[in-house]
XYZ file of C-alpha atoms in Angstrom:
702
model
C 150.895 250.018 -40.004
C 150.167 246.666 -41.661
C 147.363 245.981 -44.135
C 145.348 244.378 -41.331
C 145.607 247.346 -38.943
C 143.559 249.942 -40.805
C 142.084 252.615 -38.502
C 138.326 252.490 -38.093
C 136.513 254.891 -40.376
C 134.006 255.560 -37.624
C 136.484 256.427 -34.812
C 137.144 260.068 -34.126
C 140.773 261.250 -34.476
C 140.936 261.736 -30.709
C 139.379 258.368 -29.879
C 141.131 255.456 -28.123
C 144.257 254.088 -29.783
C 144.737 250.410 -30.773
C 146.381 248.450 -27.951
C 149.843 247.067 -28.818
C 150.575 243.410 -27.975
C 154.190 243.028 -29.003
C 155.260 240.852 -26.055
C 154.209 237.338 -25.096
C 151.820 238.708 -22.432
C 149.589 241.682 -23.006
C 148.953 244.077 -20.153
C 145.471 243.894 -18.729
C 143.347 246.900 -19.709
C 142.151 249.124 -16.911
C 138.491 248.950 -15.976
C 136.513 251.438 -17.963
C 134.742 254.153 -16.064
C 130.958 254.083 -16.107
C 129.684 256.368 -18.824
C 127.942 259.494 -17.687
C 124.255 259.790 -18.457
C 123.642 261.662 -21.636
C 120.786 262.689 -23.809
C 119.527 260.456 -26.589
C 121.878 260.552 -29.587
C 120.860 262.707 -32.473
C 119.665 260.922 -35.607
C 122.312 260.799 -38.327
C 120.831 261.808 -41.681
C 121.085 259.211 -44.448
C 123.449 259.883 -47.332
C 121.494 260.430 -50.565
C 122.101 257.782 -53.211
C 123.026 260.461 -55.747
C 125.664 262.068 -53.504
C 128.643 262.799 -55.762
C 131.130 262.086 -52.957
C 129.686 258.649 -52.202
C 131.695 256.864 -54.917
C 134.965 258.506 -53.861
C 134.743 258.365 -50.095
C 137.253 256.764 -47.721
C 135.328 253.473 -47.528
C 135.183 253.228 -51.313
C 138.919 253.883 -51.600
C 139.654 251.351 -48.849
C 137.543 248.671 -50.561
C 139.240 249.347 -53.894
C 142.689 249.164 -52.334
C 142.014 245.996 -50.342
C 140.357 244.221 -53.256
C 143.246 245.010 -55.586
C 145.754 243.818 -52.989
C 143.799 240.605 -52.462
C 143.417 239.957 -56.192
C 147.114 240.619 -56.771
C 148.043 238.302 -53.899
C 145.883 235.429 -55.166
C 147.230 235.800 -58.699
C 150.939 236.115 -57.841
C 151.270 234.175 -54.594
C 148.804 231.311 -54.855
C 147.179 230.340 -58.149
C 149.447 231.247 -61.073
C 152.957 229.751 -61.503
C 156.097 231.846 -61.875
C 157.759 231.546 -65.283
C 161.287 231.722 -63.810
C 161.198 228.352 -62.042
C 157.755 227.148 -63.177
C 156.446 226.666 -59.640
C 153.594 227.941 -57.529
C 154.639 229.248 -54.088
C 153.425 226.142 -52.240
C 155.405 223.859 -54.562
C 158.536 225.971 -54.193
C 158.267 225.943 -50.406
C 157.779 222.170 -50.297
C 160.854 221.541 -52.443
C 162.934 224.030 -50.457
C 161.861 222.366 -47.194
C 162.812 218.936 -48.527
C 166.214 220.250 -49.584
C 166.800 221.831 -46.177
C 166.084 218.491 -44.482
C 167.642 216.211 -47.105
C 170.059 213.590 -45.824
C 169.329 210.973 -48.470
C 166.805 209.132 -46.321
C 163.006 209.185 -46.471
C 161.282 211.774 -44.275
C 157.775 211.639 -42.830
C 155.407 213.704 -44.948
C 153.924 215.122 -41.745
C 157.371 216.496 -40.821
C 157.801 218.135 -44.218
C 154.304 219.614 -44.059
C 155.094 221.058 -40.644
C 158.443 222.456 -41.785
C 156.836 223.981 -44.888
C 154.261 225.759 -42.724
C 157.101 227.993 -41.521
C 157.068 229.512 -45.024
C 153.490 228.890 -46.215
C 150.677 230.737 -44.387
C 147.729 228.678 -45.648
C 147.586 225.575 -43.473
C 148.585 221.967 -43.817
C 145.832 220.726 -46.165
C 147.010 222.692 -49.201
C 150.633 221.711 -48.507
C 149.798 218.012 -48.206
C 147.702 217.987 -51.383
C 150.416 219.765 -53.376
C 153.089 217.376 -52.080
C 151.037 214.300 -53.054
C 150.538 215.757 -56.534
C 154.294 216.310 -56.925
C 154.989 212.729 -55.835
C 152.493 211.351 -58.356
C 154.112 213.398 -61.138
C 157.259 211.307 -60.539
C 159.955 213.847 -61.440
C 160.967 215.678 -58.271
C 159.805 213.790 -55.177
C 160.020 210.067 -54.511
C 157.320 208.650 -52.263
C 157.223 205.631 -49.981
C 153.798 204.397 -48.901
C 150.273 205.000 -50.160
C 150.173 208.256 -52.114
C 146.773 207.530 -53.640
C 145.952 206.300 -57.129
C 145.784 208.617 -60.134
C 143.656 206.054 -61.974
C 140.946 205.504 -59.372
C 141.124 208.892 -57.654
C 141.705 207.247 -54.254
C 143.320 209.695 -51.774
C 146.716 209.274 -50.141
C 147.131 207.855 -46.659
C 147.487 210.189 -43.696
C 150.685 212.260 -43.693
C 152.019 210.472 -40.611
C 152.049 207.127 -42.455
C 153.845 208.079 -45.679
C 157.372 209.284 -46.418
C 159.164 211.111 -49.201
C 162.502 212.514 -50.318
C 163.929 214.455 -53.245
C 164.789 212.524 -56.370
C 168.344 212.675 -57.654
C 167.107 214.831 -60.544
C 165.616 217.416 -58.179
C 168.542 217.400 -55.744
C 171.088 218.124 -58.486
C 169.112 220.466 -60.745
C 166.974 222.726 -58.549
C 169.179 224.190 -55.818
C 172.199 226.463 -55.538
C 172.379 228.884 -52.619
C 174.967 230.989 -54.443
C 172.380 231.763 -57.147
C 169.314 232.094 -54.913
C 167.787 235.343 -53.704
C 166.141 235.017 -50.298
C 163.405 237.097 -48.677
C 161.843 236.970 -45.193
C 158.987 234.500 -44.759
C 155.461 235.703 -44.064
C 156.137 236.142 -40.313
C 159.744 237.313 -40.663
C 161.220 234.390 -38.719
C 162.763 232.548 -41.692
C 164.246 233.193 -45.098
C 162.754 231.611 -48.209
C 163.786 231.726 -51.885
C 162.092 234.141 -54.266
C 162.516 231.542 -57.022
C 164.609 228.399 -57.245
C 167.583 228.337 -59.658
C 165.979 225.408 -61.478
C 167.776 224.198 -64.589
C 164.712 222.213 -65.710
C 161.610 223.458 -67.597
C 159.439 222.572 -64.601
C 156.308 224.411 -65.731
C 156.011 222.338 -68.905
C 157.170 219.145 -67.186
C 154.576 219.320 -64.417
C 151.784 221.298 -66.056
C 149.689 223.741 -64.051
C 146.089 224.592 -63.270
C 144.884 227.508 -61.191
C 141.935 229.849 -60.759
C 142.562 233.387 -59.556
C 140.530 236.586 -59.404
C 139.430 237.317 -62.953
C 141.638 234.780 -64.726
C 142.678 231.150 -64.785
C 145.529 229.113 -66.208
C 145.759 225.612 -67.614
C 149.006 224.182 -68.962
C 149.310 220.492 -69.779
C 152.337 218.369 -68.771
C 154.911 217.492 -71.440
C 157.468 214.741 -71.880
C 160.789 215.359 -70.115
C 163.037 214.005 -72.871
C 161.164 215.881 -75.604
C 161.512 219.136 -73.665
C 165.289 218.676 -73.431
C 165.491 217.919 -77.159
C 163.423 221.026 -77.899
C 165.778 223.142 -75.772
C 168.731 221.830 -77.757
C 166.865 222.745 -80.955
C 166.262 226.266 -79.606
C 169.963 226.743 -78.853
C 170.885 225.394 -82.283
C 168.183 227.583 -83.909
C 166.303 224.631 -85.346
C 162.506 224.111 -85.551
C 160.825 222.035 -82.854
C 157.386 220.766 -81.844
C 155.944 220.297 -78.369
C 152.950 218.095 -77.564
C 151.545 217.126 -74.148
C 152.270 213.795 -72.477
C 150.256 212.415 -69.568
C 151.206 209.904 -66.866
C 147.940 208.038 -67.526
C 148.885 207.442 -71.163
C 145.813 207.213 -73.452
C 145.388 208.622 -76.974
C 145.540 212.280 -77.993
C 144.468 214.308 -81.019
C 146.529 217.511 -80.868
C 145.657 219.047 -84.236
C 144.090 222.049 -82.458
C 146.774 222.360 -79.755
C 148.056 225.673 -81.184
C 151.242 225.749 -79.062
C 149.247 225.315 -75.865
C 146.576 227.947 -76.569
C 143.951 225.732 -78.219
C 142.562 222.384 -77.137
C 143.284 218.666 -77.333
C 140.985 215.658 -77.553
C 141.826 212.656 -75.398
C 140.566 209.090 -75.698
C 140.774 205.985 -73.572
C 142.567 202.925 -74.935
C 139.918 200.244 -75.569
C 140.842 196.660 -76.485
C 138.605 193.805 -77.572
C 138.968 190.816 -75.252
C 136.511 188.563 -77.095
C 133.365 188.822 -79.213
C 131.295 190.085 -76.280
C 133.814 191.905 -74.045
C 135.715 195.197 -74.252
C 138.551 196.172 -71.891
C 139.555 199.785 -71.139
C 143.329 199.873 -70.488
C 144.194 203.594 -70.255
C 142.166 206.647 -69.235
C 142.169 210.230 -70.538
C 143.914 212.863 -68.416
C 141.700 213.982 -65.536
C 139.307 211.004 -65.755
C 139.128 208.409 -62.979
C 137.757 204.886 -63.138
C 134.818 205.901 -60.949
C 133.786 208.857 -63.106
C 134.247 206.798 -66.276
C 132.100 203.910 -65.008
C 129.395 206.369 -63.928
C 129.338 207.904 -67.410
C 129.056 204.440 -69.005
C 126.180 203.515 -66.697
C 124.375 206.778 -67.523
C 124.777 206.127 -71.242
C 123.466 202.582 -70.794
C 120.388 203.840 -68.908
C 119.615 206.217 -71.767
C 119.902 203.408 -74.293
C 122.977 204.768 -76.031
C 125.085 201.703 -75.143
C 123.873 198.148 -74.601
C 125.858 196.521 -71.799
C 125.323 193.441 -69.676
C 127.873 194.147 -66.927
C 130.774 196.461 -66.017
C 133.620 195.035 -63.923
C 136.493 197.126 -62.521
C 139.763 195.232 -61.924
C 141.946 198.359 -61.689
C 144.912 198.237 -59.305
C 148.341 199.380 -60.462
C 147.026 199.546 -64.029
C 143.596 200.343 -65.439
C 141.439 197.361 -66.356
C 137.708 197.924 -66.806
C 135.785 195.117 -68.509
C 132.521 195.866 -70.313
C 130.370 192.835 -71.089
C 128.122 193.643 -74.060
C 124.532 192.586 -74.555
C 123.958 189.760 -77.078
C 123.912 190.917 -80.678
C 125.779 194.162 -79.959
C 128.349 195.226 -82.549
C 131.894 195.800 -81.238
C 132.895 198.675 -83.606
C 129.659 200.599 -83.029
C 129.932 200.136 -79.248
C 133.483 201.521 -79.227
C 132.308 204.539 -81.219
C 129.385 204.981 -78.809
C 131.757 204.852 -75.818
C 133.788 207.674 -77.335
C 130.656 209.645 -78.240
C 128.563 209.345 -75.074
C 130.966 208.669 -72.160
C 134.185 210.002 -70.654
C 136.140 207.620 -72.862
C 136.676 210.796 -74.884
C 137.135 214.239 -73.353
C 138.526 217.522 -74.599
C 140.722 219.972 -72.707
C 140.761 223.688 -73.512
C 143.952 225.476 -72.541
C 145.139 228.927 -71.515
C 148.838 229.246 -70.625
C 149.004 232.205 -68.222
C 152.131 232.685 -66.088
C 153.649 235.339 -63.841
C 156.467 237.230 -65.537
C 158.024 240.275 -63.893
C 155.267 240.328 -61.244
C 152.481 240.426 -63.865
C 150.262 237.731 -65.400
C 150.903 237.227 -69.112
C 149.640 234.717 -71.659
C 152.413 232.933 -73.549
C 152.554 229.919 -75.826
C 154.364 226.819 -74.577
C 157.052 227.543 -77.174
C 157.585 231.015 -75.689
C 157.723 229.547 -72.180
C 160.360 227.010 -73.221
C 162.422 229.678 -74.983
C 162.378 231.723 -71.777
C 163.407 228.657 -69.742
C 166.261 227.998 -72.160
C 167.569 231.568 -71.967
C 167.428 231.336 -68.180
C 169.293 228.017 -68.250
C 172.104 229.596 -70.267
C 172.270 232.474 -67.781
C 172.297 230.119 -64.761
C 175.068 227.982 -66.236
C 177.117 231.091 -67.037
C 176.774 232.290 -63.434
C 177.666 228.840 -62.111
C 180.791 228.798 -64.270
C 181.773 232.250 -63.054
C 181.296 231.178 -59.437
C 183.253 227.982 -60.080
C 186.064 229.980 -61.685
C 186.228 232.231 -58.633
C 186.315 229.214 -56.284
C 189.122 227.572 -58.270
C 191.011 230.845 -58.319
C 190.716 231.104 -54.527
C 191.817 227.474 -54.143
C 194.889 228.144 -56.300
C 195.715 231.234 -54.252
C 195.449 229.225 -51.023
C 197.535 226.334 -52.395
C 200.276 228.714 -53.539
C 200.353 230.500 -50.201
C 200.593 227.229 -48.251
C 203.354 225.913 -50.510
C 205.419 229.101 -50.183
C 204.717 229.397 -46.456
C 205.948 225.867 -45.721
C 208.559 225.343 -48.436
C 210.468 228.554 -47.620
C 209.954 228.158 -43.853
C 208.278 231.526 -43.507
C 206.601 230.215 -40.357
C 210.045 230.441 -38.666
C 209.863 234.243 -38.878
C 207.013 234.453 -36.371
C 208.853 232.726 -33.505
C 210.311 235.985 -32.129
C 207.207 238.149 -32.770
C 205.322 239.398 -29.713
C 202.231 241.049 -31.263
C 199.608 240.023 -33.805
C 200.569 242.866 -36.081
C 204.205 241.830 -35.972
C 203.277 238.245 -36.833
C 201.282 239.294 -39.890
C 203.976 241.714 -41.011
C 206.605 238.970 -40.727
C 204.543 236.722 -42.996
C 204.014 239.538 -45.513
C 207.747 240.254 -45.562
C 208.525 236.586 -46.055
C 206.089 236.290 -49.008
C 207.141 239.566 -50.633
C 209.780 237.995 -52.963
C 207.169 235.562 -54.323
C 204.333 237.985 -55.170
C 204.570 237.072 -58.867
C 203.604 233.460 -58.038
C 200.303 234.493 -56.409
C 196.896 234.980 -58.109
C 196.202 238.284 -56.342
C 197.282 240.491 -53.452
C 197.432 238.966 -49.995
C 194.470 239.753 -47.735
C 193.875 239.489 -44.011
C 191.829 236.326 -44.617
C 194.859 234.785 -46.350
C 197.055 235.532 -43.345
C 194.470 234.051 -40.947
C 194.377 230.906 -43.086
C 198.173 230.515 -42.931
C 198.266 231.065 -39.183
C 195.610 228.356 -38.718
C 197.809 225.649 -40.319
C 198.554 223.011 -37.651
C 202.159 221.931 -36.931
C 201.298 218.356 -37.936
C 200.391 219.470 -41.441
C 203.638 221.395 -41.767
C 205.682 218.393 -40.707
C 203.840 216.029 -43.115
C 203.783 218.446 -46.050
C 204.292 216.680 -49.421
C 205.567 219.033 -52.126
C 204.858 216.626 -55.006
C 201.294 216.104 -53.861
C 200.836 219.854 -53.543
C 202.205 220.402 -57.062
C 199.786 217.823 -58.464
C 196.822 219.439 -56.708
C 197.780 222.814 -58.153
C 198.134 221.301 -61.639
C 194.663 219.752 -61.325
C 193.232 223.069 -60.233
C 194.899 224.827 -63.166
C 193.405 222.258 -65.552
C 189.957 222.802 -64.031
C 190.406 226.555 -64.312
C 191.329 226.270 -67.987
C 188.270 224.068 -68.628
C 185.952 226.594 -66.971
C 187.515 229.415 -68.974
C 186.924 227.423 -72.155
C 183.271 226.823 -71.246
C 182.777 230.522 -70.580
C 183.948 231.376 -74.088
C 181.086 229.237 -75.514
C 178.280 229.044 -72.947
C 175.727 228.056 -75.596
C 177.752 225.027 -76.649
C 178.315 224.153 -72.997
C 174.526 224.328 -72.410
C 173.860 222.000 -75.352
C 176.278 219.436 -73.927
C 174.720 219.879 -70.483
C 171.227 219.153 -71.874
C 172.446 216.122 -73.811
C 174.006 214.710 -70.654
C 170.717 215.231 -68.795
C 168.876 213.455 -71.597
C 171.318 210.549 -71.473
C 170.988 210.153 -67.700
C 167.251 210.642 -67.162
C 165.194 210.514 -70.382
C 164.832 206.725 -70.326
C 163.257 206.967 -66.866
C 160.408 209.074 -68.276
C 159.312 207.648 -71.651
C 156.357 209.076 -73.594
C 153.137 207.435 -72.459
C 150.495 209.238 -74.534
C 150.169 208.225 -78.181
C 149.412 210.956 -80.715
C 146.746 210.159 -83.314
C 144.133 211.928 -85.440
C 140.560 211.108 -84.437
C 137.679 210.908 -86.872
C 134.630 212.962 -85.934
C 131.874 210.747 -84.584
C 128.383 211.601 -85.826
C 126.206 211.036 -82.781
C 123.016 211.009 -84.873
C 124.301 208.065 -86.857
C 125.095 206.132 -83.677
C 121.643 206.798 -82.266
C 119.601 206.784 -85.502
C 117.074 204.272 -84.125
C 117.470 204.896 -80.460
C 113.800 205.878 -79.899
C 110.548 205.042 -81.672
C 108.081 207.911 -81.373
C 104.361 207.188 -80.982
C 101.187 209.319 -80.761
C 98.056 208.363 -78.851
C 95.537 210.560 -80.666
C 92.671 209.600 -78.384
C 94.416 210.515 -75.116
C 96.664 213.200 -76.599
C 100.076 211.795 -75.570
C 103.291 211.847 -77.619
C 106.581 210.121 -76.761
C 108.897 207.149 -77.062
C 107.804 205.564 -73.783
C 105.142 202.933 -73.302
C 102.165 205.098 -74.323
C 100.576 202.945 -77.024
C 98.909 204.697 -79.937
C 100.139 204.926 -83.504
C 103.870 204.678 -84.282
C 105.215 207.765 -86.034
C 108.956 207.566 -86.793
C 112.317 206.678 -85.152
C 114.472 209.432 -83.661
C 117.532 209.910 -81.438
C 118.168 211.873 -78.265
C 120.109 214.392 -80.351
C 117.163 215.167 -82.625
C 114.708 218.008 -82.121
C 111.000 217.620 -82.824
C 108.724 220.223 -84.419
C 105.091 220.079 -83.299
C 102.259 222.032 -85.005
C 98.703 222.429 -83.686
C 95.486 223.310 -85.543
C 95.519 226.865 -84.136
C 98.800 227.414 -86.073
C 100.981 227.228 -82.940
C 104.275 225.413 -83.243
C 107.002 224.408 -80.798
C 110.426 222.722 -80.981
C 111.194 220.175 -78.223
C 113.649 217.338 -77.511
C 112.170 213.845 -77.936
C 109.956 213.275 -74.859
C 109.412 210.003 -73.080
C 105.771 211.020 -72.546
C 104.247 214.448 -73.230
C 100.622 215.591 -73.304
C 100.053 217.435 -76.588
C 96.186 217.262 -76.593
C 94.062 215.996 -79.468
C 94.595 219.021 -81.710
C 98.149 218.177 -82.845
C 98.232 218.093 -86.654
C 101.943 217.678 -87.423
C 105.032 216.127 -85.776
C 108.426 215.601 -87.414
C 112.171 215.943 -86.870
C 112.943 219.648 -86.931
C 114.649 221.023 -90.031
C 114.924 224.787 -90.073
C 115.276 224.957 -93.865
C 112.448 222.628 -94.883
C 109.717 224.437 -96.894
C 106.218 224.062 -95.393
C 102.823 224.643 -97.068
C 99.978 226.019 -94.929
C 96.359 226.911 -95.651
C 94.611 228.641 -92.767
C 91.422 230.591 -92.068
C 91.373 233.855 -90.139
C 88.612 236.476 -90.055
C 86.567 234.344 -92.512
C 89.304 234.642 -95.131
C 91.383 231.663 -96.244
C 95.069 232.222 -97.008
C 97.854 230.058 -98.418
C 101.509 230.496 -97.516
C 104.846 228.728 -97.897
C 107.606 229.280 -95.327
C 110.570 227.833 -93.440
C 110.680 227.682 -89.641
C 114.208 229.111 -89.382
C 115.875 229.439 -85.990
C 113.827 228.817 -82.849
C 114.254 228.481 -79.086
C 113.368 225.092 -77.656
C 110.147 224.738 -75.636
C 108.851 228.157 -76.702
C 105.498 228.591 -78.498
C 105.473 230.367 -81.862
C 102.736 230.915 -84.452
C 102.868 230.462 -88.205
C 99.914 232.819 -88.751
C 99.880 236.597 -88.274
C 99.386 237.573 -84.660
C 96.054 239.116 -83.736
C 92.898 237.363 -84.880
C 92.538 233.623 -84.141
C 93.562 231.302 -86.956
C 92.703 227.726 -87.823
C 94.877 225.500 -89.981
C 92.955 223.825 -92.796
C 95.928 222.170 -94.512
C 99.563 221.650 -93.460
C 102.284 219.706 -95.268
C 106.085 219.554 -95.329
C 106.339 219.425 -99.092
C 105.046 221.335 -102.107
C 101.940 219.676 -103.561
C 101.508 220.135 -107.276
C 97.807 220.975 -106.823
C 95.407 221.546 -103.960
C 91.796 220.508 -104.524
C 89.485 222.724 -102.460
C 85.776 222.032 -101.746
C 83.440 224.809 -100.528
C 80.318 224.632 -98.418
C 77.189 225.160 -100.540
C 75.390 228.453 -100.067
C 72.351 230.052 -101.617
C 73.313 231.783 -104.844
C 76.876 230.384 -104.787
C 77.902 229.163 -108.219
C 81.440 227.897 -107.484
C 81.664 224.845 -105.184
C 85.228 223.678 -105.888
C 88.553 225.042 -107.157
C 92.148 223.972 -107.877
C 95.163 225.952 -106.621
C 98.905 225.668 -107.410
C 101.114 226.264 -104.304
C 104.242 226.778 -106.429
C 102.926 230.242 -107.294
C 103.358 231.317 -103.664
C 106.797 232.660 -102.667
C 108.592 231.195 -99.643
C 108.533 233.613 -96.697
C 108.920 233.591 -92.913
C 106.330 232.075 -90.525
C 104.951 235.497 -89.537
C 103.858 236.556 -93.052
C 100.143 236.590 -93.899
C 100.431 234.697 -97.160
C 98.217 234.951 -100.257
C 94.421 235.173 -100.099
C 92.706 232.140 -101.612
C 89.003 232.717 -101.028
C 86.321 234.145 -98.761
C 84.128 231.073 -99.159
C 83.703 228.499 -96.421
C 86.200 225.678 -97.054
C 85.050 222.156 -96.202
C 87.935 220.043 -97.556
C 91.438 220.365 -99.010
C 93.248 217.412 -100.612
C 96.306 216.860 -102.741
C 94.626 214.099 -104.756
C 91.573 214.729 -106.945
C 88.510 213.447 -105.039
C 86.157 210.923 -106.639
C 83.280 213.367 -106.549
C 85.298 216.052 -108.254
C 83.343 217.644 -111.084
C 85.662 218.482 -113.946
C 83.598 221.444 -115.140
C 82.084 222.567 -111.878
C 84.138 225.707 -111.489
C 87.121 227.737 -112.763
C 90.684 227.296 -111.578
C 91.355 229.164 -108.350
C 93.177 232.491 -108.477
C 95.548 233.605 -105.696
C 95.026 237.260 -104.834
C 98.330 239.039 -104.144
């Protein structure tokens, strides 16, 4: 029974069986008899939620089993590449289909998609997309026609209008039926390879991205020539370094690459055309001209970049012109483009591959070491197969020479049976057994009997001797290679580098980027104002009194007279009412001084705001009784001059207090009691009507 033919959990064991439809036509089911009248069905009692068997019932086990099978299938057979050949199943099937149909000429993509569907059970869209991606990588498949544009993101033309074929690199380095294990395709009609015997580090050449159940992978593409050089270094036990390389070019800071497990920062290449124009020549990996222009326009709308026009002349190469507004500085604009647009992006990486049917996380160095060990093993097997083929060719050449030279074919003229014919040949070759590579088999005899008379009459002994000598020389060369497979692999890689590395030069330049301080670039982006009469705060057109400049990356701290405070991003226009007493750029460590009245007692406190959540109201007075702020400042005054309301019998009408005597605490602390008198004014400068001898210095009650 297949995974898709599970018996119903609600059918009785004696219920109707599933109808089989193995042939082209299914037999028509007999008409069902009318059901006999029956009483109303009995109500089935509900299963209690706390039933101990509920979590281990048949449905639960079925769901667990099916989910695990599905998750395993998505991970191994769709999303995550295999470390052995570096390919996802759809890529492997496309390349195998191209090889099966390869005659050196271009083939319609629609034909290849259709042929691949014999092996791939997920429809033509995924096959077509994967094929276009392989063509645009440039290593394995050569395209003819419109395969889209990696710079603009434009899609490829319809599959019936474009053609492709294997490159010479793919045709010579990916396939060998003698080294390939085949399994039945999904419907059992065809055979497909488990993995290709690829001699190239395809996973690191092409890169990979995939999302599966519970995990994802992202591996960046690397330079072909540098990978071959690194493999040589591995075989020679020398140190090596691997860094990504992208077909789009651009700039890369790989200081945090961490062998493929960290991240890289990528920047566009920006040139200055003249004093008022910048030109973007290369894009970061994964960025298109459309998405880049949209990000520049968004930054311009927010006032982060001052532009006059953006013109896109991209065709075969990227060319985006940015006309700057008059008076705009070129260096600062370039820094702003990197800070606020997709001219700079970062890519976080996680190299997960399938190894021995399980997903594992490996560094790119580990992946390349595995590829190199596999290359050595493949070349050893190829040499062993080649040695066997040469040995068989030598055996056949020796048999033919002896058969014709010593006229053994004459012995079969009087034979009347097949057995007698073969025995006559064996008897004729018996004196020459020491000249053969092995014992004579039935296949050898069939080969001799299939020699045409014309070949016997035109047989050239000298030519035959030369062919045998050439075969012996080839055999000796293979034997020599097998004694030093590592050295043979090094020479093999160097030959590959010589033949193909110049076709794939490094396009991405490696540099170290300076960190851009966004606050510095936007230090005067907004000018904050407060309309005290209407109660509005913001950088928009609200009128009122100007407060201070700020940037979009600043946070504002607002304090009201009821001791509430809130941290917000700079608003364009926000109603804060008329009771706002303090607004500034938020600094969690700045020491504040507060005098407030609560329950007819005046307290003084010093505190820092510390960490807060944006747009959430806090209080800098103890929770409970209402509080009213009488004095609030973001510094430490040397002296506070306090005036009291006059009352009958009150002798003290003013006092001086020193805030430095109050310890710095958190906003929720009560603070130090100053007085129970009614406070009418608090200043940091001595008032004109201050009476020098009107009262003692104030004491803070701890």
